[in-house]
PDB file of C-alpha atoms in Angstrom:
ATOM      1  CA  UNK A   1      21.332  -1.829 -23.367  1.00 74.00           C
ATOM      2  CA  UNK A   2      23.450  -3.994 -21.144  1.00 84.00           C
ATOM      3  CA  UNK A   3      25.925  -6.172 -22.050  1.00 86.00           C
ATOM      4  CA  UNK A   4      23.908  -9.192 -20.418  1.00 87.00           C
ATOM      5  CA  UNK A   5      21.397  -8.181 -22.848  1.00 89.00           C
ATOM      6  CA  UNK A   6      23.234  -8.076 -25.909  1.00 92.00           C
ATOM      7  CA  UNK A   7      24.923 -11.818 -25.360  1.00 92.00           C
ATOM      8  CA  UNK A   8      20.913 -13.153 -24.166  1.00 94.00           C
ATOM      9  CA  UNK A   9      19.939 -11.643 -27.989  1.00 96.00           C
ATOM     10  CA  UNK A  10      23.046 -13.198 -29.653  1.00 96.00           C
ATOM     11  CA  UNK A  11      22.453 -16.832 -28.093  1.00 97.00           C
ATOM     12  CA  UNK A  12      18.531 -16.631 -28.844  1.00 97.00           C
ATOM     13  CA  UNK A  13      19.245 -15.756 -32.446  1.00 97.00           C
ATOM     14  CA  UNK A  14      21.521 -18.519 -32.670  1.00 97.00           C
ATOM     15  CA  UNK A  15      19.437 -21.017 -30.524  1.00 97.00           C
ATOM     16  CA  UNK A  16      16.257 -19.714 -33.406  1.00 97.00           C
ATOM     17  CA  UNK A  17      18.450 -20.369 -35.951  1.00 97.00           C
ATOM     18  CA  UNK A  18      19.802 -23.822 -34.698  1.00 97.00           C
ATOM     19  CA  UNK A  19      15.981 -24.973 -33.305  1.00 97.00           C
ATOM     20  CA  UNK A  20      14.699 -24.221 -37.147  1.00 97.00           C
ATOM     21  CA  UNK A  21      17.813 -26.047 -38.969  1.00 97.00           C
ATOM     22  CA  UNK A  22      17.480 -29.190 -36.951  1.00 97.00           C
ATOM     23  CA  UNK A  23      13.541 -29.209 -38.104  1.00 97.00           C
ATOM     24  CA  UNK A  24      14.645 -28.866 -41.377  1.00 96.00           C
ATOM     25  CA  UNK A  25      16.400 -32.107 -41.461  1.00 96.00           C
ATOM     26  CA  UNK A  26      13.472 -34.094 -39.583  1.00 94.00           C
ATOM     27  CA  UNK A  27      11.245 -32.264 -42.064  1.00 92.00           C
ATOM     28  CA  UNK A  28      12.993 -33.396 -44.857  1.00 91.00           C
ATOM     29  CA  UNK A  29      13.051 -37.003 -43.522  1.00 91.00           C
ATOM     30  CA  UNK A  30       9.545 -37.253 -43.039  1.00 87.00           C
ATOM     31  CA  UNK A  31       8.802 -35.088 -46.142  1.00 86.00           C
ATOM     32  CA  UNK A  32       6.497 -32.784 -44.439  1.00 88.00           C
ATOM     33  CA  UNK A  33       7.606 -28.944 -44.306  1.00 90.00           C
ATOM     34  CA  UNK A  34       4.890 -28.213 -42.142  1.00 90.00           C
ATOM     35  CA  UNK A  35       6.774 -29.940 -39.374  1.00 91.00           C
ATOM     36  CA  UNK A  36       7.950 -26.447 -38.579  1.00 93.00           C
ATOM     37  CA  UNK A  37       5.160 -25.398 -37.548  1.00 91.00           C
ATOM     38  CA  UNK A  38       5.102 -27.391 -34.025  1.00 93.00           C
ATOM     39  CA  UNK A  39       8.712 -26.316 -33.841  1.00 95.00           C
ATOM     40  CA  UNK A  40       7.105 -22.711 -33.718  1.00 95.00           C
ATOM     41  CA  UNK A  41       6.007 -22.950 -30.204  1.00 96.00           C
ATOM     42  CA  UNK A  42       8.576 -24.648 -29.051  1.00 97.00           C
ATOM     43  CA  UNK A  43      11.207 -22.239 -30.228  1.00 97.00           C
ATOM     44  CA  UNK A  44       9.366 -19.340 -28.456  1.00 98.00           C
ATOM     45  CA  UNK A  45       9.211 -21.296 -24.926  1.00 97.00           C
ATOM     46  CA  UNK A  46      13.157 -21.932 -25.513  1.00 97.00           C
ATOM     47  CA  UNK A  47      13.772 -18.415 -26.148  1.00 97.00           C
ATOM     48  CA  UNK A  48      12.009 -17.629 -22.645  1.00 97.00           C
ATOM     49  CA  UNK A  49      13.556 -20.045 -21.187  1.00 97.00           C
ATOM     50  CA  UNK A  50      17.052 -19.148 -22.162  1.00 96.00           C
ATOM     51  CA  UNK A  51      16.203 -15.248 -21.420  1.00 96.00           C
ATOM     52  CA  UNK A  52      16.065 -16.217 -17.714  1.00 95.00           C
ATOM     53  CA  UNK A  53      18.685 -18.125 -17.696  1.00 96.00           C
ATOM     54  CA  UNK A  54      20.608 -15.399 -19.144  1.00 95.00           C
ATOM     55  CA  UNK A  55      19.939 -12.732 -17.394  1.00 92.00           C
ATOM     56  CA  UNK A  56      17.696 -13.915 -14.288  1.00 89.00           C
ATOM     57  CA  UNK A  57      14.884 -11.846 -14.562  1.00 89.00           C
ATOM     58  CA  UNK A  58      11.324 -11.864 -16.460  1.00 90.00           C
ATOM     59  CA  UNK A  59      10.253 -14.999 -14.859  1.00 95.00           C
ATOM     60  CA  UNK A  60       6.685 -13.804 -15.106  1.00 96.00           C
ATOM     61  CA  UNK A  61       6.864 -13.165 -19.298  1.00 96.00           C
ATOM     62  CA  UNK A  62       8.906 -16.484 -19.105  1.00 96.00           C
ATOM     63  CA  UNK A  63       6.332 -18.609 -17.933  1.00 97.00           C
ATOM     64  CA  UNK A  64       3.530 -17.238 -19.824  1.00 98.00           C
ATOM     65  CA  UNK A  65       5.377 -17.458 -23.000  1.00 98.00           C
ATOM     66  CA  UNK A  66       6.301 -21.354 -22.025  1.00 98.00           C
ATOM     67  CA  UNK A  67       2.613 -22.008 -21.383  1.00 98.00           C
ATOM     68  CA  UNK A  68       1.411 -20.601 -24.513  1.00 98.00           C
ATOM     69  CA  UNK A  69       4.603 -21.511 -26.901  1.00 97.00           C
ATOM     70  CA  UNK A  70       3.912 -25.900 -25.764  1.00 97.00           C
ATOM     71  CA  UNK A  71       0.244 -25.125 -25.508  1.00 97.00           C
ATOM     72  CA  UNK A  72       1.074 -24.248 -29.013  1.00 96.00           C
ATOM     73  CA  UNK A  73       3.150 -26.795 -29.943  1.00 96.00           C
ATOM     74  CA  UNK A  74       1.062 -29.771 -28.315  1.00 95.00           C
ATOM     75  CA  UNK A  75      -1.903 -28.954 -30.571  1.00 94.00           C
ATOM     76  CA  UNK A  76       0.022 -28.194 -33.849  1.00 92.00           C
ATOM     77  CA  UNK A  77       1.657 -31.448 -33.179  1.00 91.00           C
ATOM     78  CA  UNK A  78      -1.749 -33.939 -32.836  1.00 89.00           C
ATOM     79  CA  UNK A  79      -2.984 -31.433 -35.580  1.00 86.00           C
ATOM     80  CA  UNK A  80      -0.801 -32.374 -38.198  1.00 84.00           C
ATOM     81  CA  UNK A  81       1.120 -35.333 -36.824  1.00 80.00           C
ATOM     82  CA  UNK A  82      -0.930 -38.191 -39.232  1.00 81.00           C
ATOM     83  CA  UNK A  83      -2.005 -35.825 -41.651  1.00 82.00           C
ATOM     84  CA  UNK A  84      -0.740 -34.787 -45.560  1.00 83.00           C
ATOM     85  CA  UNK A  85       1.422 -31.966 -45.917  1.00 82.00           C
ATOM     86  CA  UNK A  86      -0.438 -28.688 -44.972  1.00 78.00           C
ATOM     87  CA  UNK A  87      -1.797 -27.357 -48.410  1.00 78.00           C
ATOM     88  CA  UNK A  88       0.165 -24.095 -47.753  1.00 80.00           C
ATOM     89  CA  UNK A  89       3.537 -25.827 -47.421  1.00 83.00           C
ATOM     90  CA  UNK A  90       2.529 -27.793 -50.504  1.00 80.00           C
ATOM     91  CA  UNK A  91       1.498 -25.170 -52.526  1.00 80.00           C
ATOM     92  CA  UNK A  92       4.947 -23.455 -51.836  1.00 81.00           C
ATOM     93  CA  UNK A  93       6.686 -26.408 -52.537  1.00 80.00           C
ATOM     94  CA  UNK A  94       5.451 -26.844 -56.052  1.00 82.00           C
ATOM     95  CA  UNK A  95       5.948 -22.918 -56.655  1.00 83.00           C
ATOM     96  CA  UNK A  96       9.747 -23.457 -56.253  1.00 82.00           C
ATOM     97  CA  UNK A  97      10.232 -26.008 -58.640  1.00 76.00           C
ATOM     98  CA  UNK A  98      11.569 -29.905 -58.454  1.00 72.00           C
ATOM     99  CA  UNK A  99      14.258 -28.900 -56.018  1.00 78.00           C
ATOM    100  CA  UNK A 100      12.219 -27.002 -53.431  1.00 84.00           C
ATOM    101  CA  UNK A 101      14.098 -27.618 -50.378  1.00 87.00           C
ATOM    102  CA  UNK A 102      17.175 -24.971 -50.636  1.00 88.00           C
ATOM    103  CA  UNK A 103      14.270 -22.110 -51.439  1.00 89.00           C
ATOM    104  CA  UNK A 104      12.170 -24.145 -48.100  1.00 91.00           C
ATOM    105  CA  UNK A 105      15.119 -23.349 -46.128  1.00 94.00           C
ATOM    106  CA  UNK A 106      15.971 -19.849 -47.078  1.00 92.00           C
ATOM    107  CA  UNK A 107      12.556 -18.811 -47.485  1.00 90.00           C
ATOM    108  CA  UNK A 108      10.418 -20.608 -44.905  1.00 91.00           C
ATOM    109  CA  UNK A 109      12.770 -21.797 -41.891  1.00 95.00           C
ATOM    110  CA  UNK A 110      15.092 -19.621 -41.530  1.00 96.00           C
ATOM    111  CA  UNK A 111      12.788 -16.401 -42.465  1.00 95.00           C
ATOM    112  CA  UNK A 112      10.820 -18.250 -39.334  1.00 95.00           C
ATOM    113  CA  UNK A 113      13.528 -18.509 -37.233  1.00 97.00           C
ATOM    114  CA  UNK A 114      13.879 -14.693 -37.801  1.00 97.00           C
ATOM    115  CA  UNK A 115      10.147 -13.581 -36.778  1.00 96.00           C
ATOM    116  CA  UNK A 116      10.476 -16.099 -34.094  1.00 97.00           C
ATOM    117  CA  UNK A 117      13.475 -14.206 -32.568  1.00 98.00           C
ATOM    118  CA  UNK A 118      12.129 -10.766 -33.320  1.00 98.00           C
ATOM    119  CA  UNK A 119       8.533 -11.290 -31.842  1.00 98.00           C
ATOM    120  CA  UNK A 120      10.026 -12.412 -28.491  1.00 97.00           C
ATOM    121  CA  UNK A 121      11.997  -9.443 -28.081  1.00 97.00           C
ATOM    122  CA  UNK A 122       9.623  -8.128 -25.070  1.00 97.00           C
ATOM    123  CA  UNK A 123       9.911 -11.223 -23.310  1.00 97.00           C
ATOM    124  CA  UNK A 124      13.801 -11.622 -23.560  1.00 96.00           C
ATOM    125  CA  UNK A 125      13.974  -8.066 -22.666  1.00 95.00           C
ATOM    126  CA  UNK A 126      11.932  -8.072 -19.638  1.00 93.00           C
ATOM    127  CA  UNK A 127      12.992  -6.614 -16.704  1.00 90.00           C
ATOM    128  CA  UNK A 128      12.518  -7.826 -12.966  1.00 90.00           C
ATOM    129  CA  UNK A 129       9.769  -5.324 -11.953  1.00 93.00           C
ATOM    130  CA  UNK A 130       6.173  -6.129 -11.190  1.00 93.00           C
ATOM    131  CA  UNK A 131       3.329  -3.679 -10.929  1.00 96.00           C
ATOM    132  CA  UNK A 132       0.228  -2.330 -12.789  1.00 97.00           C
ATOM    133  CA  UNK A 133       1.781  -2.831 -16.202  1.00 97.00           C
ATOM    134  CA  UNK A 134       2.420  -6.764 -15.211  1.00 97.00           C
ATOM    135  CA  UNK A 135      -0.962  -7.463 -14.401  1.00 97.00           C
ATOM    136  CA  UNK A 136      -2.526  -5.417 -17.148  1.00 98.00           C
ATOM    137  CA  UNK A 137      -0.490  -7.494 -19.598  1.00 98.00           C
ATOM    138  CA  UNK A 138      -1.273 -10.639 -17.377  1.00 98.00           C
ATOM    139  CA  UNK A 139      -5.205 -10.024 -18.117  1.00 98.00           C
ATOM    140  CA  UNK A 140      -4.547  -9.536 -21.673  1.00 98.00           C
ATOM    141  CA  UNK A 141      -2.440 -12.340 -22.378  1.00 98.00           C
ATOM    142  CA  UNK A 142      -4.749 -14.493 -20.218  1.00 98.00           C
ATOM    143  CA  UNK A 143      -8.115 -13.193 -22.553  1.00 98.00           C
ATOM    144  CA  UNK A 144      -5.658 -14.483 -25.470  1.00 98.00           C
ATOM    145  CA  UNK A 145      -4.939 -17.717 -24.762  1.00 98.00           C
ATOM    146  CA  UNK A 146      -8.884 -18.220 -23.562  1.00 98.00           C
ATOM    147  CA  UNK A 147      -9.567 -17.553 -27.531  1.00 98.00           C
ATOM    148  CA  UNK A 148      -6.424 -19.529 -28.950  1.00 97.00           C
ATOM    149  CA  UNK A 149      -7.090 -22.540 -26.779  1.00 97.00           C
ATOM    150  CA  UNK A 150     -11.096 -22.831 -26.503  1.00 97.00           C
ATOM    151  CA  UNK A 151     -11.477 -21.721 -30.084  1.00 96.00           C
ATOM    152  CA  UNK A 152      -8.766 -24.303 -30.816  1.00 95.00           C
ATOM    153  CA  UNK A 153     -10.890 -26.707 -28.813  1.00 95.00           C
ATOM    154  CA  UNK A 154     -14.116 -26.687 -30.697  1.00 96.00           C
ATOM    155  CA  UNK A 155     -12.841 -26.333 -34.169  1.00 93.00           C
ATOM    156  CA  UNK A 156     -11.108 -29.466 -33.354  1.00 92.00           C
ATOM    157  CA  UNK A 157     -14.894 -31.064 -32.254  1.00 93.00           C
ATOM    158  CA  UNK A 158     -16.404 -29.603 -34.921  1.00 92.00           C
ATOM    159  CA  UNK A 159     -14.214 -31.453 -37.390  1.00 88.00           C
ATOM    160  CA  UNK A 160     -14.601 -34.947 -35.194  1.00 89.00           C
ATOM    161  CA  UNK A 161     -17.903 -34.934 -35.770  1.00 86.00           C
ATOM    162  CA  UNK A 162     -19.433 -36.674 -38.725  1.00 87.00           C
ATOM    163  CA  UNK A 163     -22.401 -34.642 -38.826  1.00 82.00           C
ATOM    164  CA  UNK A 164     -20.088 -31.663 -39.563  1.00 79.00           C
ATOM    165  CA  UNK A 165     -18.169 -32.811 -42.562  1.00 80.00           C
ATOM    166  CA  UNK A 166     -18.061 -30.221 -45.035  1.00 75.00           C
ATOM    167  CA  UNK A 167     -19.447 -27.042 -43.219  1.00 83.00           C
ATOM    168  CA  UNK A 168     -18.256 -24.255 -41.693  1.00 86.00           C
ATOM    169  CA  UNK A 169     -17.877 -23.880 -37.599  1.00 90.00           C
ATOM    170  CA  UNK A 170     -20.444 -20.735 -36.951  1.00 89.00           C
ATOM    171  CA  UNK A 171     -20.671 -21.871 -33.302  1.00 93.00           C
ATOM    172  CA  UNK A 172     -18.952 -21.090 -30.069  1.00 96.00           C
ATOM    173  CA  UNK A 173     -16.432 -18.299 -29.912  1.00 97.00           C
ATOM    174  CA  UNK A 174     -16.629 -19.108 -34.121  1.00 95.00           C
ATOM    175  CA  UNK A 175     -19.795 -16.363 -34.147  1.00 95.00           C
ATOM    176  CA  UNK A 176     -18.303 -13.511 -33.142  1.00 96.00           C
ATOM    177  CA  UNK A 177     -14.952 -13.871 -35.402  1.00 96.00           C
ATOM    178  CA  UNK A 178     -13.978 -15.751 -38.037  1.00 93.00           C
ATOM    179  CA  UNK A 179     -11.041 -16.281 -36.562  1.00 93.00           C
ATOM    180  CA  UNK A 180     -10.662 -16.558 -32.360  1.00 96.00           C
ATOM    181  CA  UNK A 181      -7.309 -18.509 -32.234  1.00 95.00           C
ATOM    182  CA  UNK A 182      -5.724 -15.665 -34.594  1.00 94.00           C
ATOM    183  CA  UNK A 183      -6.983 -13.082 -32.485  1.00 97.00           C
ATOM    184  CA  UNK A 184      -6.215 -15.080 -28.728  1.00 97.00           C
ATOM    185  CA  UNK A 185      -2.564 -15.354 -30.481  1.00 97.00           C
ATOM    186  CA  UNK A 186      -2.374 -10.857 -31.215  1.00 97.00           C
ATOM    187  CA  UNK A 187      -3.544 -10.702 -27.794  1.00 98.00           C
ATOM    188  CA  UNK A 188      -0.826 -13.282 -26.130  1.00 98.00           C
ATOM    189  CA  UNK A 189       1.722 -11.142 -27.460  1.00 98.00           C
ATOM    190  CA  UNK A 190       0.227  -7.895 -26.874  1.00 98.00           C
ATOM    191  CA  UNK A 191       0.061  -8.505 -23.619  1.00 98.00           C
ATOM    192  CA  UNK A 192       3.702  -9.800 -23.116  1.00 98.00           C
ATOM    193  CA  UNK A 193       4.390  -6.472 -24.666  1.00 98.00           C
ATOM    194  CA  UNK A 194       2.819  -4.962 -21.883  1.00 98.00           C
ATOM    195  CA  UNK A 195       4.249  -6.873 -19.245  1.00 98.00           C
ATOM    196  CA  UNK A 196       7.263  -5.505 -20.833  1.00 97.00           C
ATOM    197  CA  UNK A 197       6.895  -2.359 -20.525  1.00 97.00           C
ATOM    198  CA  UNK A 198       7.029  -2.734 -16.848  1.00 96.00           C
ATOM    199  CA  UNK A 199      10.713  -1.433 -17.031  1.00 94.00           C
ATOM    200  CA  UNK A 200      13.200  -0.233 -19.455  1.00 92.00           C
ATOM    201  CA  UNK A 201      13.724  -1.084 -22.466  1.00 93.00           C
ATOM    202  CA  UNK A 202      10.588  -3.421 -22.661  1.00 93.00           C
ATOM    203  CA  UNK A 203       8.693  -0.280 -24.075  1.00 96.00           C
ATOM    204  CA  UNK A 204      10.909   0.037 -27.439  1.00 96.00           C
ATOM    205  CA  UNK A 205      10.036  -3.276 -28.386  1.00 97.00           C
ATOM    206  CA  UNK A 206       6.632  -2.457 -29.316  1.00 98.00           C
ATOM    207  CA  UNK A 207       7.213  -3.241 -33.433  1.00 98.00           C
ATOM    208  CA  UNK A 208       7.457  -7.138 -32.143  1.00 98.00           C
ATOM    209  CA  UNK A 209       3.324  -7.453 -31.226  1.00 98.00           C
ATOM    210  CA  UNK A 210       2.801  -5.535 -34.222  1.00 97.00           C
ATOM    211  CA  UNK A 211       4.860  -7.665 -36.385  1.00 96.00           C
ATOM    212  CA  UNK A 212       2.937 -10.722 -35.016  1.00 96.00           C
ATOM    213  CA  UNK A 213      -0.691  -8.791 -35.297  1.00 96.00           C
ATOM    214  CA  UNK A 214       0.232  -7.904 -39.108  1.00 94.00           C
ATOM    215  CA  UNK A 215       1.522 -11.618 -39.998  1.00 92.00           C
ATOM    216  CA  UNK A 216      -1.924 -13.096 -38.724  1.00 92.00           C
ATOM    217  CA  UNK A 217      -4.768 -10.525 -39.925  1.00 91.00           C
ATOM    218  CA  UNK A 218      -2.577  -9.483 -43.207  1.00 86.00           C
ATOM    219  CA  UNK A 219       0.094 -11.823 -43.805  1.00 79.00           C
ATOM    220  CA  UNK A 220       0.421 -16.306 -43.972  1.00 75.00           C
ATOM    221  CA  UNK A 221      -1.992 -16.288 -41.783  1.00 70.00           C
ATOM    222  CA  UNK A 222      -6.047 -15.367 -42.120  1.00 79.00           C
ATOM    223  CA  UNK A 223      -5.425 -14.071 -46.063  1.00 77.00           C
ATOM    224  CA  UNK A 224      -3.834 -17.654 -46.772  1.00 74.00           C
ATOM    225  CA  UNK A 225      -6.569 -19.310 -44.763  1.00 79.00           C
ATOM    226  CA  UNK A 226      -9.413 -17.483 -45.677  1.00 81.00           C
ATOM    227  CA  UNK A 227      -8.810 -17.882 -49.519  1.00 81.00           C
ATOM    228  CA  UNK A 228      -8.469 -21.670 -49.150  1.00 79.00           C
ATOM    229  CA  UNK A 229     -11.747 -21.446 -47.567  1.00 79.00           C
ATOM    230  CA  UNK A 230     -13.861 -19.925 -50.013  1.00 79.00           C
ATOM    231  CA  UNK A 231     -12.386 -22.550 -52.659  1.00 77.00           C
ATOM    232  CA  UNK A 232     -13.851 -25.395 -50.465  1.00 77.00           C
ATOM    233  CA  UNK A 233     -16.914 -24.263 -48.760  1.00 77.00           C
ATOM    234  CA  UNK A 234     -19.556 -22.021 -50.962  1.00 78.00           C
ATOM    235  CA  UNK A 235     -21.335 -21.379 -47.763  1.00 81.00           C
ATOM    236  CA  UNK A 236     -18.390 -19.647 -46.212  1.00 85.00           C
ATOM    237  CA  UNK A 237     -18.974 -16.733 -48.104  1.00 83.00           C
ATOM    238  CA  UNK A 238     -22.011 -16.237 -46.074  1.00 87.00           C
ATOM    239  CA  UNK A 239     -20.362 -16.981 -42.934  1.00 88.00           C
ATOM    240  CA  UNK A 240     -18.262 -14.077 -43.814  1.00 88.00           C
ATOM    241  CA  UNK A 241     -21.216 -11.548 -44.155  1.00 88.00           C
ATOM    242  CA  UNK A 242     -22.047 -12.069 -41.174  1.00 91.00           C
ATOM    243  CA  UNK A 243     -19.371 -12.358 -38.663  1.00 92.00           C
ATOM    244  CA  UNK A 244     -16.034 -10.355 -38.024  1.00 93.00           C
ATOM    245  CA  UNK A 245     -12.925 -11.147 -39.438  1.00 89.00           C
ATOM    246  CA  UNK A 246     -10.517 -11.112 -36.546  1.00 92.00           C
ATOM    247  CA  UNK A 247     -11.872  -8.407 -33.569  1.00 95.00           C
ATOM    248  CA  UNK A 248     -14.914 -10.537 -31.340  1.00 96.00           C
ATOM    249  CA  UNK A 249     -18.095  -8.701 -32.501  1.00 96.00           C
ATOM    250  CA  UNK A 250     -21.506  -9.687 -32.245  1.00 94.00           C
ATOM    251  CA  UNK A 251     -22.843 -11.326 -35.770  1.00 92.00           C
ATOM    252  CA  UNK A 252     -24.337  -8.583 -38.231  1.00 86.00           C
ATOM    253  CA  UNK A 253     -27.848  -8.825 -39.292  1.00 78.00           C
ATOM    254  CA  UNK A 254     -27.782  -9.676 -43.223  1.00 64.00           C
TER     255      UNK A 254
END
């Protein structure tokens, strides 16, 4: 590893680190904690951003990872913007006591700032080279952010619409699995991984997609989700019988 590359992972972790104090403090002003959750986007489209910068190539991981990271960040934004505190931040909240926010901090922000540094790995190590690994990882990143964004899209019609109140989105992208913006988001980063591996070392950063894969099918993301579900919606359970948890499959016969 170069020394360009060593100071463009140095400034990135501190730039992670800086990006998810400075939410802190407008998340403690507006007493949301979920406010960190826009910031997750726009972290990861910094991070690209200052990659380039850095060392001048991986303009073509760059720019997907800026599309996808205020893509991202747009949505999470008019998502939560007017809303009450996102019942996972809440719940944590009350688990660590009357004076939540040191734990927030430790815990939350900077354990985000973390992931958010070591998921981008592939696209701050990105070499110049294009060829058949670029556009492979082109078509797979592209196939994600079709399910993040359009699945994205109609959940956010589905919960617009009166009629809807109360049930469960079975439409759409929604039939073949439960969850298409989870699995759009693996794919995003899978392919950057890809794209990566165009040229040395972009192939040893391979733990980063599966990091991200893990945190959504296993870890705060469709375990969280799922559970809060089920609570709120009896039907779900039946939703869940029939349709694939992350993977699109077609719906199975009950």
């Amino acid at each position: 590893m170069t020394g360009t590359e060593l100071l463009t992972l140095a400034v990135t972790l501190g730039t992670a680190l800086v990006l998810v104090s400075i939410t802190f403090l407008v998340a403690r002003a507006r007493g949301k904690y979920d406010t960190v959750d826009t910031a997750w986007g726009i972290g990861f489209a910094l991070i690209a951003v200052l990659s380039f910068l850095l060392t001048g190539t991986g303009v073509v991981a760059g720019v997907m990872t800026v599309l996808w990271g205020l893509r991202l960040a747009t949505h999470l934004y008019r998502r939560n913007w007017n809303k009450p505190e996102d019942p996972r931040y809440a719940a944590m909240s009350q688990r660590y006591g009357s004076r939540p926010a040191a734990r927030m901090y430790t815990r939350v922000y900077l354990t985000q700032a973390l992931l958010m540094w070591f998921v981008s790995l592939p696209v701050q190590l990105t070499g110049s080279e294009v060829g058949v690994f670029t556009a492979l990882g082109a078509v797979v990143w592209a196939v994600g952010l079709f399910f993040e964004a359009v699945g994205d899209a109609q959940l956010r019609r589905f919960r617009k619409d009166p009629a809807s109140r109360g049930g469960v989105l079975t439409t759409g992208l929604w039939r073949y699995t439960r969850h298409p913006n989870y699995f759009g988001d693996a794919c995003v980063w899978w392919g950057l991984y890809l794209v990566s591996c165009q040229q040395w070392p972009g192939p040893l950063t391979v733990l980063s997609p599966v990091v991200m894969t893990w945190l959504l099918v296993r870890g705060t993301g469709k375990p969280l989700l799922e559970e809060r579900l089920r609570q709120r919606h009896p039907e779900y359970a039946r939703y869940v019988a029939r349709t694939s948890g992350f993977l699109p499959l077609p719906p199975r016969r009950r």
